[in-house]
Short mmCIF file of C-alpha atoms and ligand atoms in Angstrom, two decimals:
data_model
loop_
_atom_site.label_atom_id
_atom_site.label_comp_id
_atom_site.label_asym_id
_atom_site.label_seq_id
_atom_site.Cartn_x
_atom_site.Cartn_y
_atom_site.Cartn_z
CA MET P 1 -17.61 -26.24 -13.46
CA LYS P 2 -15.69 -24.17 -11.36
CA LYS P 3 -16.92 -21.03 -10.02
CA VAL P 4 -14.00 -19.05 -10.28
CA LEU P 5 -13.59 -15.64 -9.19
CA VAL P 6 -9.95 -14.12 -11.16
CA THR P 7 -9.13 -10.94 -9.11
CA GLY P 8 -7.22 -8.04 -11.36
CA GLY P 9 -8.69 -9.74 -14.20
CA CYS P 10 -8.13 -6.72 -15.95
CA GLY P 11 -3.91 -6.76 -16.03
CA PHE P 12 -1.54 -8.53 -17.84
CA ILE P 13 -1.08 -11.23 -16.32
CA GLY P 14 -4.75 -11.74 -15.37
CA SER P 15 -6.05 -10.29 -18.47
CA ASN P 16 -3.85 -13.37 -20.38
CA PHE P 17 -5.02 -15.98 -17.41
CA VAL P 18 -9.34 -15.12 -18.20
CA ARG P 19 -8.76 -15.63 -22.52
CA HIS P 20 -5.95 -18.70 -22.05
CA THR P 21 -8.63 -20.90 -19.82
CA LEU P 22 -11.88 -19.57 -21.43
CA GLN P 23 -10.64 -20.36 -24.39
CA TYR P 24 -8.69 -23.55 -23.83
CA HIS P 25 -8.76 -25.33 -20.78
CA SER P 26 -12.82 -25.76 -19.40
CA ASP P 27 -15.97 -24.86 -18.94
CA ASP P 28 -15.58 -23.29 -16.28
CA ARG P 29 -17.54 -19.44 -14.95
CA ILE P 30 -14.84 -16.69 -14.82
CA ILE P 31 -16.03 -13.75 -12.45
CA ASN P 32 -13.71 -11.19 -12.63
CA LEU P 33 -12.71 -8.68 -9.99
CA ASP P 34 -10.69 -5.54 -10.81
CA LYS P 35 -11.12 -2.08 -9.86
CA LEU P 36 -9.48 -0.89 -13.27
CA THR P 37 -6.62 0.98 -11.97
CA TYR P 38 -4.34 2.54 -14.14
CA ALA P 39 -2.68 -1.06 -14.54
CA GLY P 40 -6.69 -2.38 -15.55
CA ASN P 41 -7.51 -2.27 -19.11
CA PRO P 42 -11.76 -3.73 -19.70
CA ALA P 43 -10.16 -3.20 -23.13
CA ASN P 44 -7.36 -6.47 -22.51
CA LEU P 45 -10.69 -8.68 -23.00
CA LYS P 46 -13.13 -7.34 -24.90
CA ASP P 47 -12.98 -10.25 -27.26
CA ILE P 48 -14.22 -12.07 -24.85
CA GLU P 49 -16.97 -9.23 -22.63
CA LYS P 50 -19.62 -11.81 -24.50
CA ASN P 51 -18.98 -14.97 -22.94
CA PRO P 52 -21.41 -15.66 -21.59
CA ARG P 53 -19.22 -18.36 -19.20
CA TYR P 54 -18.14 -13.83 -18.41
CA ARG P 55 -18.88 -11.65 -15.83
CA PHE P 56 -16.54 -8.06 -15.70
CA VAL P 57 -17.24 -6.93 -12.27
CA LYS P 58 -16.21 -3.55 -11.57
CA GLY P 59 -14.70 -3.20 -7.59
CA ASP P 60 -12.44 -3.22 -5.43
CA ILE P 61 -10.73 -6.57 -3.01
CA CYS P 62 -10.77 -4.48 0.30
CA ASP P 63 -14.52 -3.51 -0.34
CA ALA P 64 -16.18 -6.32 2.06
CA ALA P 65 -19.36 -6.28 1.01
CA LEU P 66 -18.98 -6.44 -3.06
CA VAL P 67 -16.79 -9.57 -1.69
CA ARG P 68 -18.96 -11.15 0.41
CA ARG P 69 -21.78 -10.72 -2.24
CA ILE P 70 -19.77 -11.62 -4.80
CA PHE P 71 -19.11 -15.24 -2.82
CA ALA P 72 -22.91 -15.62 -2.47
CA GLU P 73 -24.19 -14.86 -5.75
CA GLU P 74 -21.55 -16.68 -7.86
CA GLN P 75 -21.08 -19.91 -5.53
CA ILE P 76 -17.49 -19.09 -6.05
CA ASP P 77 -15.28 -22.55 -5.33
CA THR P 78 -11.95 -21.48 -6.65
CA VAL P 79 -10.39 -17.70 -6.37
CA VAL P 80 -7.09 -17.23 -8.05
CA HIS P 81 -5.53 -13.64 -7.45
CA PHE P 82 -4.26 -11.72 -9.04
CA ALA P 83 -4.99 -7.97 -8.18
CA ALA P 84 -1.64 -6.09 -6.95
CA GLU P 85 -0.28 -2.88 -6.90
CA SER P 86 2.52 -4.65 -9.48
CA HIS P 87 5.44 -1.98 -11.13
CA VAL P 88 8.65 -1.50 -8.13
CA ASP P 89 9.73 2.26 -9.32
CA ARG P 90 6.38 3.02 -7.82
CA SER P 91 5.60 1.17 -4.64
CA ILE P 92 9.56 3.24 -4.78
CA THR P 93 7.24 6.15 -4.39
CA GLY P 94 4.48 6.03 -3.27
CA PRO P 95 4.02 2.59 -1.27
CA ALA P 96 -0.24 2.57 0.84
CA ASP P 97 -1.78 1.16 -2.49
CA PHE P 98 0.49 -1.47 -2.20
CA VAL P 99 0.20 -1.87 1.83
CA GLN P 100 -3.92 -1.72 0.96
CA THR P 101 -4.23 -3.19 -1.98
CA ASN P 102 -1.70 -6.82 -1.02
CA ILE P 103 -1.85 -5.84 2.54
CA MET P 104 -5.79 -5.58 3.05
CA GLY P 105 -6.84 -6.50 0.42
CA THR P 106 -5.92 -9.80 0.00
CA PHE P 107 -6.81 -10.63 3.89
CA ASN P 108 -10.55 -9.51 3.11
CA LEU P 109 -10.05 -11.87 -0.28
CA LEU P 110 -9.29 -14.82 2.58
CA GLU P 111 -11.72 -13.50 4.42
CA ALA P 112 -14.90 -13.83 2.88
CA ALA P 113 -13.97 -16.93 1.26
CA ARG P 114 -13.53 -18.74 4.79
CA GLU P 115 -17.02 -17.05 5.76
CA ALA P 116 -18.47 -18.53 2.57
CA TRP P 117 -16.98 -22.09 2.83
CA LEU P 118 -17.67 -22.88 6.21
CA LYS P 119 -19.91 -26.03 5.87
CA ASP P 120 -20.64 -27.46 8.43
CA GLY P 121 -18.92 -26.58 11.51
CA ALA P 122 -15.38 -27.25 8.32
CA LEU P 123 -14.38 -25.87 5.55
CA HIS P 124 -15.04 -26.83 2.25
CA GLN P 125 -11.56 -29.02 1.22
CA ASP P 126 -13.01 -28.66 -2.41
CA CYS P 127 -13.04 -25.69 -2.76
CA ARG P 128 -9.36 -23.84 -3.89
CA PHE P 129 -7.55 -20.18 -2.85
CA LEU P 130 -5.13 -19.68 -5.29
CA HIS P 131 -2.35 -16.76 -4.34
CA VAL P 132 -0.36 -15.44 -7.44
CA SER P 133 3.13 -14.12 -5.86
CA THR P 134 6.18 -12.65 -6.02
CA ASP P 135 9.93 -14.52 -6.52
CA GLU P 136 10.75 -10.77 -5.00
CA VAL P 137 9.87 -12.42 -1.61
CA TYR P 138 13.11 -14.04 -1.51
CA GLY P 139 15.04 -10.55 -2.51
CA SER P 140 17.96 -10.72 -4.39
CA LEU P 141 20.51 -13.54 -4.20
CA GLY P 142 24.69 -13.60 -5.55
CA GLU P 143 26.45 -14.95 -9.12
CA THR P 144 24.93 -18.25 -7.90
CA GLY P 145 21.97 -19.82 -6.42
CA ALA P 146 18.11 -20.25 -6.81
CA PHE P 147 14.73 -19.75 -5.21
CA GLN P 148 13.79 -22.38 -3.87
CA GLU P 149 10.12 -23.09 -2.16
CA THR P 150 12.96 -23.28 1.33
CA THR P 151 14.53 -20.14 0.92
CA PRO P 152 13.50 -17.71 3.32
CA TYR P 153 11.71 -14.60 2.94
CA ASP P 154 13.40 -11.86 2.75
CA PRO P 155 11.85 -8.65 0.53
CA ARG P 156 13.48 -5.80 -0.21
CA SER P 157 10.88 -3.17 -1.87
CA PRO P 158 7.82 -1.50 -0.23
CA TYR P 159 5.70 -4.20 -3.26
CA SER P 160 8.04 -7.34 -2.09
CA ALA P 161 7.34 -6.25 1.62
CA SER P 162 3.84 -6.03 0.40
CA LYS P 163 3.50 -9.52 -1.85
CA ALA P 164 6.01 -11.13 1.08
CA SER P 165 2.78 -10.01 4.24
CA SER P 166 0.42 -11.34 1.52
CA ASP P 167 2.08 -14.70 1.44
CA HIS P 168 2.03 -15.18 5.08
CA LEU P 169 -1.63 -14.70 5.63
CA VAL P 170 -2.57 -16.94 2.95
CA SER P 171 -0.20 -20.18 4.65
CA ALA P 172 -1.30 -18.53 8.16
CA TYR P 173 -5.23 -18.76 6.72
CA PHE P 174 -4.30 -22.30 5.58
CA HIS P 175 -1.96 -23.24 9.06
CA THR P 176 -4.77 -21.54 11.62
CA TYR P 177 -8.36 -22.01 9.52
CA GLY P 178 -7.87 -24.69 7.25
CA LEU P 179 -8.65 -23.27 4.06
CA PRO P 180 -7.77 -25.08 1.41
CA THR P 181 -4.89 -22.51 -0.35
CA LEU P 182 -2.21 -22.63 -3.02
CA ILE P 183 0.49 -19.95 -3.42
CA THR P 184 2.96 -19.58 -6.45
CA ASN P 185 6.41 -17.04 -6.27
CA CYS P 186 6.96 -16.87 -10.18
CA SER P 187 9.57 -14.75 -12.31
CA ASN P 188 9.44 -11.83 -14.24
CA ASN P 189 6.46 -11.71 -16.66
CA TYR P 190 6.24 -11.21 -20.86
CA GLY P 191 4.39 -11.09 -23.38
CA SER P 192 0.53 -9.42 -25.04
CA TYR P 193 -0.92 -6.72 -23.02
CA GLN P 194 2.20 -6.14 -20.63
CA PHE P 195 1.43 -2.15 -19.32
CA PRO P 196 4.23 -0.65 -20.75
CA GLU P 197 6.22 0.19 -17.09
CA LYS P 198 8.08 -2.46 -17.55
CA LEU P 199 10.92 -2.90 -18.11
CA ILE P 200 10.10 -5.52 -21.57
CA PRO P 201 6.90 -3.60 -23.39
CA LEU P 202 8.72 -0.05 -22.14
CA ILE P 203 11.57 -0.38 -23.67
CA ILE P 204 10.24 -2.18 -27.60
CA ASN P 205 7.21 1.53 -26.95
CA ASN P 206 10.38 3.59 -26.59
CA ALA P 207 12.46 1.81 -28.76
CA LEU P 208 9.43 1.88 -32.17
CA GLN P 209 9.17 6.27 -30.95
CA GLY P 210 13.05 6.51 -31.65
CA LYS P 211 13.23 7.32 -27.07
CA VAL P 212 15.51 7.38 -25.15
CA LEU P 213 15.83 4.14 -23.81
CA PRO P 214 16.38 3.71 -20.12
CA VAL P 215 18.88 1.17 -18.13
CA TYR P 216 19.20 0.96 -15.34
CA GLY P 217 22.74 1.73 -12.76
CA ASP P 218 25.22 -1.65 -14.89
CA GLY P 219 22.41 -2.74 -16.86
CA LYS P 220 23.79 -6.10 -15.06
CA ASN P 221 21.02 -6.89 -12.75
CA VAL P 222 20.37 -10.16 -13.62
CA ARG P 223 16.39 -11.59 -14.10
CA ASP P 224 15.12 -14.59 -14.86
CA TRP P 225 11.55 -14.48 -17.98
CA LEU P 226 9.06 -16.75 -18.36
CA TYR P 227 6.24 -16.15 -21.02
CA VAL P 228 2.81 -14.90 -19.90
CA ILE P 229 1.23 -18.11 -21.42
CA ASP P 230 3.81 -20.10 -19.54
CA HIS P 231 2.49 -19.18 -16.15
CA CYS P 232 -1.04 -19.93 -16.67
CA GLU P 233 -0.28 -23.04 -17.85
CA ALA P 234 1.87 -23.13 -14.53
CA ILE P 235 -0.82 -21.12 -12.20
CA LEU P 236 -3.87 -24.36 -13.94
CA THR P 237 -1.41 -27.34 -13.13
CA VAL P 238 -1.58 -26.03 -9.54
CA LEU P 239 -5.07 -25.89 -9.10
CA GLU P 240 -5.76 -28.60 -11.42
CA ARG P 241 -2.43 -31.40 -9.80
CA GLY P 242 -1.42 -28.32 -6.39
CA LYS P 243 -1.02 -30.01 -3.07
CA ILE P 244 -3.49 -28.08 -0.40
CA GLY P 245 -0.80 -25.95 1.40
CA GLU P 246 1.79 -25.83 -0.73
CA THR P 247 3.89 -23.60 -2.65
CA TYR P 248 5.61 -23.86 -5.95
CA ASN P 249 8.07 -20.90 -7.72
CA VAL P 250 7.55 -21.49 -11.26
CA GLY P 251 9.95 -19.63 -14.04
CA GLY P 252 11.01 -19.53 -17.10
CA ASN P 253 14.36 -21.31 -17.40
CA SER P 254 15.23 -18.23 -18.95
CA GLU P 255 17.99 -15.59 -17.21
CA LYS P 256 18.53 -13.31 -17.93
CA GLN P 257 21.68 -9.51 -17.61
CA ASN P 258 18.80 -6.39 -18.40
CA ILE P 259 20.86 -5.85 -21.43
CA GLU P 260 20.53 -8.55 -22.99
CA VAL P 261 16.68 -8.41 -22.53
CA VAL P 262 17.43 -4.15 -24.66
CA HIS P 263 19.43 -5.97 -27.30
CA THR P 264 17.25 -8.46 -27.96
CA ILE P 265 14.31 -6.71 -28.23
CA CYS P 266 16.48 -3.61 -30.36
CA ASP P 267 18.39 -6.48 -32.72
CA ILE P 268 14.10 -7.93 -33.32
CA LEU P 269 12.62 -4.96 -34.01
CA ASP P 270 15.66 -3.36 -36.73
CA GLU P 271 15.07 -6.54 -37.56
CA LYS P 272 11.37 -6.72 -38.48
CA VAL P 273 10.79 -3.23 -39.05
CA GLY P 274 14.43 -1.74 -40.30
CA TRP P 275 16.65 1.28 -39.42
CA MET P 276 15.81 3.98 -37.75
CA PRO P 277 15.81 6.76 -40.01
CA ASP P 278 19.28 8.31 -38.88
CA GLY P 279 19.98 5.30 -40.58
CA LYS P 280 21.20 3.91 -37.12
CA SER P 281 20.69 0.46 -34.99
CA ARG P 282 18.30 1.10 -32.22
CA ARG P 283 20.80 -0.37 -29.42
CA SER P 284 21.84 3.21 -30.01
CA LEU P 285 18.98 4.91 -28.82
CA ILE P 286 20.62 2.78 -24.59
CA THR P 287 21.23 5.76 -22.14
CA TYR P 288 22.44 3.91 -18.85
CA VAL P 289 20.32 6.14 -16.02
CA LYS P 290 20.38 5.99 -12.27
CA ASP P 291 20.12 2.89 -10.38
CA ARG P 292 16.75 2.29 -8.76
CA ALA P 293 16.88 2.50 -4.93
CA GLY P 294 16.74 -0.72 -3.78
CA HIS P 295 17.83 -2.09 -6.11
CA ASP P 296 18.06 -6.40 -6.15
CA ARG P 297 20.70 -7.78 -7.81
CA ARG P 298 19.99 -11.25 -9.09
CA TYR P 299 16.72 -13.26 -8.44
CA ALA P 300 16.66 -16.91 -10.32
CA ILE P 301 13.91 -19.64 -9.73
CA ASP P 302 14.35 -23.52 -8.87
CA ALA P 303 11.34 -24.79 -10.38
CA THR P 304 12.44 -28.66 -9.48
CA LYS P 305 8.66 -28.78 -7.35
CA ILE P 306 6.98 -28.01 -9.80
CA ARG P 307 8.74 -29.69 -12.83
CA THR P 308 8.84 -33.60 -10.29
CA GLU P 309 5.82 -33.35 -8.93
CA LEU P 310 3.27 -31.40 -11.48
CA GLY P 311 4.44 -32.58 -14.71
CA TRP P 312 4.97 -28.10 -15.48
CA SER P 313 7.70 -27.18 -17.11
CA PRO P 314 8.23 -23.81 -19.93
CA LYS P 315 7.19 -24.41 -22.96
CA VAL P 316 8.37 -21.80 -24.76
CA THR P 317 11.61 -20.29 -25.05
CA PHE P 318 12.90 -16.48 -24.47
CA ASP P 319 13.69 -16.00 -28.01
CA GLU P 320 10.31 -17.80 -28.93
CA GLY P 321 9.17 -15.63 -26.72
CA MET P 322 10.42 -12.03 -27.85
CA LYS P 323 10.11 -12.82 -30.75
CA LYS P 324 6.13 -13.36 -30.03
CA THR P 325 5.87 -10.36 -27.96
CA VAL P 326 7.54 -8.33 -30.43
CA SER P 327 5.43 -9.21 -32.61
CA TRP P 328 1.89 -8.54 -31.00
CA TYR P 329 3.04 -4.68 -30.37
CA LEU P 330 4.01 -3.91 -33.28
CA GLU P 331 0.75 -5.01 -34.57
CA ASN P 332 -1.15 -4.03 -31.62
CA LYS P 333 -0.24 0.00 -31.44
CA PRO P 334 -3.48 1.34 -31.04
CA TRP P 335 -3.39 -0.58 -27.74
CA ILE P 336 -0.38 1.17 -26.27
CA ALA P 337 -1.54 4.29 -27.09
CA SER P 338 -4.85 4.47 -26.02
CA VAL P 339 -3.16 3.15 -22.33
CA THR P 340 -0.73 5.50 -22.83
CA ASP P 341 -2.62 7.94 -23.58
CA GLY P 342 -5.17 8.15 -21.22
CA SER P 343 -8.56 7.11 -24.42
CA TYR P 344 -8.89 3.63 -22.84
CA ARG P 345 -10.76 5.29 -19.85
CA GLU P 346 -13.45 6.78 -22.57
CA TYR P 347 -13.78 2.76 -23.40
CA TYR P 348 -14.70 1.69 -19.85
CA GLU P 349 -16.78 4.60 -19.04
CA LYS P 350 -19.02 4.56 -21.33
CA MET P 351 -19.20 0.98 -20.62
CA TYR P 352 -18.91 0.32 -16.83
CA GLY P 353 -19.93 4.25 -15.63
CA LYS P 354 -17.13 6.19 -14.04
CA ARG P 355 -14.66 5.69 -11.64
P1 NAD X 401 -0.66 -5.56 -12.91
O1 NAD X 401 -0.69 -4.51 -12.29
O2 NAD X 401 -0.40 -5.58 -14.19
O3 NAD X 401 -3.14 -5.61 -13.37
C1 NAD X 401 -3.42 -5.85 -12.11
C2 NAD X 401 -4.39 -5.53 -11.52
O4 NAD X 401 -4.90 -5.39 -10.18
C3 NAD X 401 -5.10 -4.52 -12.55
O5 NAD X 401 -6.06 -4.76 -12.81
C4 NAD X 401 -5.27 -3.90 -11.80
O6 NAD X 401 -6.96 -2.44 -11.82
C5 NAD X 401 -5.98 -4.72 -10.43
N1 NAD X 401 -6.09 -3.34 -9.32
C6 NAD X 401 -5.48 -3.82 -8.22
N2 NAD X 401 -5.81 -3.07 -7.14
C7 NAD X 401 -6.47 -3.77 -7.11
C8 NAD X 401 -7.81 -3.90 -5.74
N3 NAD X 401 -7.49 -3.40 -5.01
N4 NAD X 401 -9.49 -4.69 -6.44
C9 NAD X 401 -8.61 -4.92 -7.96
N5 NAD X 401 -8.49 -5.00 -8.84
C10 NAD X 401 -6.66 -4.10 -8.47
O7 NAD X 401 0.11 -7.08 -12.88
P2 NAD X 401 0.16 -8.28 -13.17
O8 NAD X 401 1.43 -7.63 -13.76
O9 NAD X 401 -0.18 -8.93 -14.09
O10 NAD X 401 0.64 -8.66 -11.94
C11 NAD X 401 -0.38 -9.52 -11.39
C12 NAD X 401 -0.27 -11.10 -9.96
O11 NAD X 401 1.14 -11.35 -10.71
C13 NAD X 401 0.95 -9.79 -8.87
O12 NAD X 401 -0.35 -10.13 -7.93
C14 NAD X 401 1.95 -9.77 -9.10
O13 NAD X 401 2.09 -9.59 -8.13
C15 NAD X 401 2.05 -10.66 -9.44
N6 NAD X 401 3.74 -10.63 -10.26
C16 NAD X 401 3.26 -10.28 -11.27
C17 NAD X 401 4.65 -10.87 -12.15
C18 NAD X 401 5.18 -9.77 -13.33
O14 NAD X 401 6.22 -10.46 -13.85
N7 NAD X 401 4.29 -8.81 -13.90
C19 NAD X 401 5.79 -11.00 -11.91
C20 NAD X 401 5.72 -12.13 -10.20
C21 NAD X 401 4.60 -11.79 -9.58
P1 TYD X 402 10.41 -4.26 -13.74
O1 TYD X 402 10.20 -4.51 -14.93
O2 TYD X 402 10.17 -2.98 -13.48
O3 TYD X 402 10.78 -5.38 -13.42
P2 TYD X 402 10.84 -5.52 -11.63
O4 TYD X 402 11.54 -4.80 -11.11
O5 TYD X 402 10.01 -6.75 -10.82
O6 TYD X 402 12.20 -7.36 -11.39
O7 TYD X 402 11.99 -4.47 -14.23
C1 TYD X 402 12.52 -5.46 -14.35
C2 TYD X 402 14.61 -5.09 -14.32
O8 TYD X 402 15.08 -3.76 -15.73
C3 TYD X 402 15.06 -4.60 -13.51
O9 TYD X 402 15.99 -4.94 -13.02
C4 TYD X 402 15.07 -2.87 -13.15
C5 TYD X 402 15.33 -2.94 -14.52
N1 TYD X 402 14.53 -1.80 -15.62
C6 TYD X 402 15.63 -1.06 -15.98
O10 TYD X 402 16.53 -0.67 -16.59
N2 TYD X 402 15.25 0.29 -17.17
C7 TYD X 402 13.61 0.46 -16.79
O11 TYD X 402 13.02 1.30 -17.29
C8 TYD X 402 12.95 -0.04 -16.60
C9 TYD X 402 11.35 -0.34 -15.95
C10 TYD X 402 13.44 -1.64 -15.29
#
């Protein structure tokens, strides 16, 4: 049985990972350390919070004493590190939190692992430190090509620069100290429990309320879309079979222009709930707005390495994944309301005390 420290397990990908792993994959024990920022919502894991193999700890990955205590108390042998400030737009208006959590927080976790996994003068090689990162560290592509693991780093936003920095620290701990690390760099995730500030849930939420659908610039920026459960499976695969010290790119085989994504959401909603009260399609809500500063034009992933070396490839197509995702948001309107109006705070303050 592994004793897994998941950081940021109350966020979008982390909560999907915790649920998926407990449900399908193992008898592992999971300790979820999450600070509960605006993006972290304990209600995301309400259905599993009483599972005896699960423990939630509210706290900051930058708190060295707390992290050290968790490693000791729980005899942690595996880390899956999701916790981060993750929204590019927020990193443009307030980069300090990104430097603190994404760089200093990762450093702090690496130090705790290095200390805890030292046995007889050498680091225990059966342990694993898996760092979840992003394709954005590689910069922006032109119309052709795709990011490979060997593509030079060229981050352009405070968010991607902070993630690049954390990747370098993880890599340095492997080369310098022999810490058994793994890094995954994935493309844009989508699915259930994503906070409605990112493109897909924001568009679904606004379209349901008849609000403007803001499309940055000309709407032709391209992202590769990865269904979150496919991503969780990729992480589990890398944990089980990945080679220590290596990086694996994870992609969804679904490159789309932003405007195509927005059209898809409008069309699915029109079909599922009918046209708007004014008799118009939700496409009529689309509004082109001022572009994001330094907006990366295109991301694309070459996932040959994880496919050929570890046997993972995405199972869910974009069309299938988008239908599932829109259905989830339709069936979970109270969840959207609770994370956007702040009432979920009452829930967690009752459960876990005030921050
Ligand atoms: P998210 O913003 O939904 O969740 C982040 C979680 O981390 C939240 O629960 C938050 O409370 C927690 N957190 C933030 N600061 C913390 C701190 N100092 N201490 C403890 N917990 C803290 O993020 P996400 O979309 O689930 O992304 C998870 C990871 O995957 C991030 O590292 C992100 O960089 C990476 N990633 C995400 C995407 C994507 O499309 N969402 C794509 C590539 C990589
Ligand atoms: P986002 O979901 O913020 O992810 P990232 O910036 O990490 O790729 O944005 C995805 C794309 O959608 C990106 O090109 C910016 C664009 N976008 C919009 O056009 N409108 C929006 O309201 C948002 C949030 C994003």
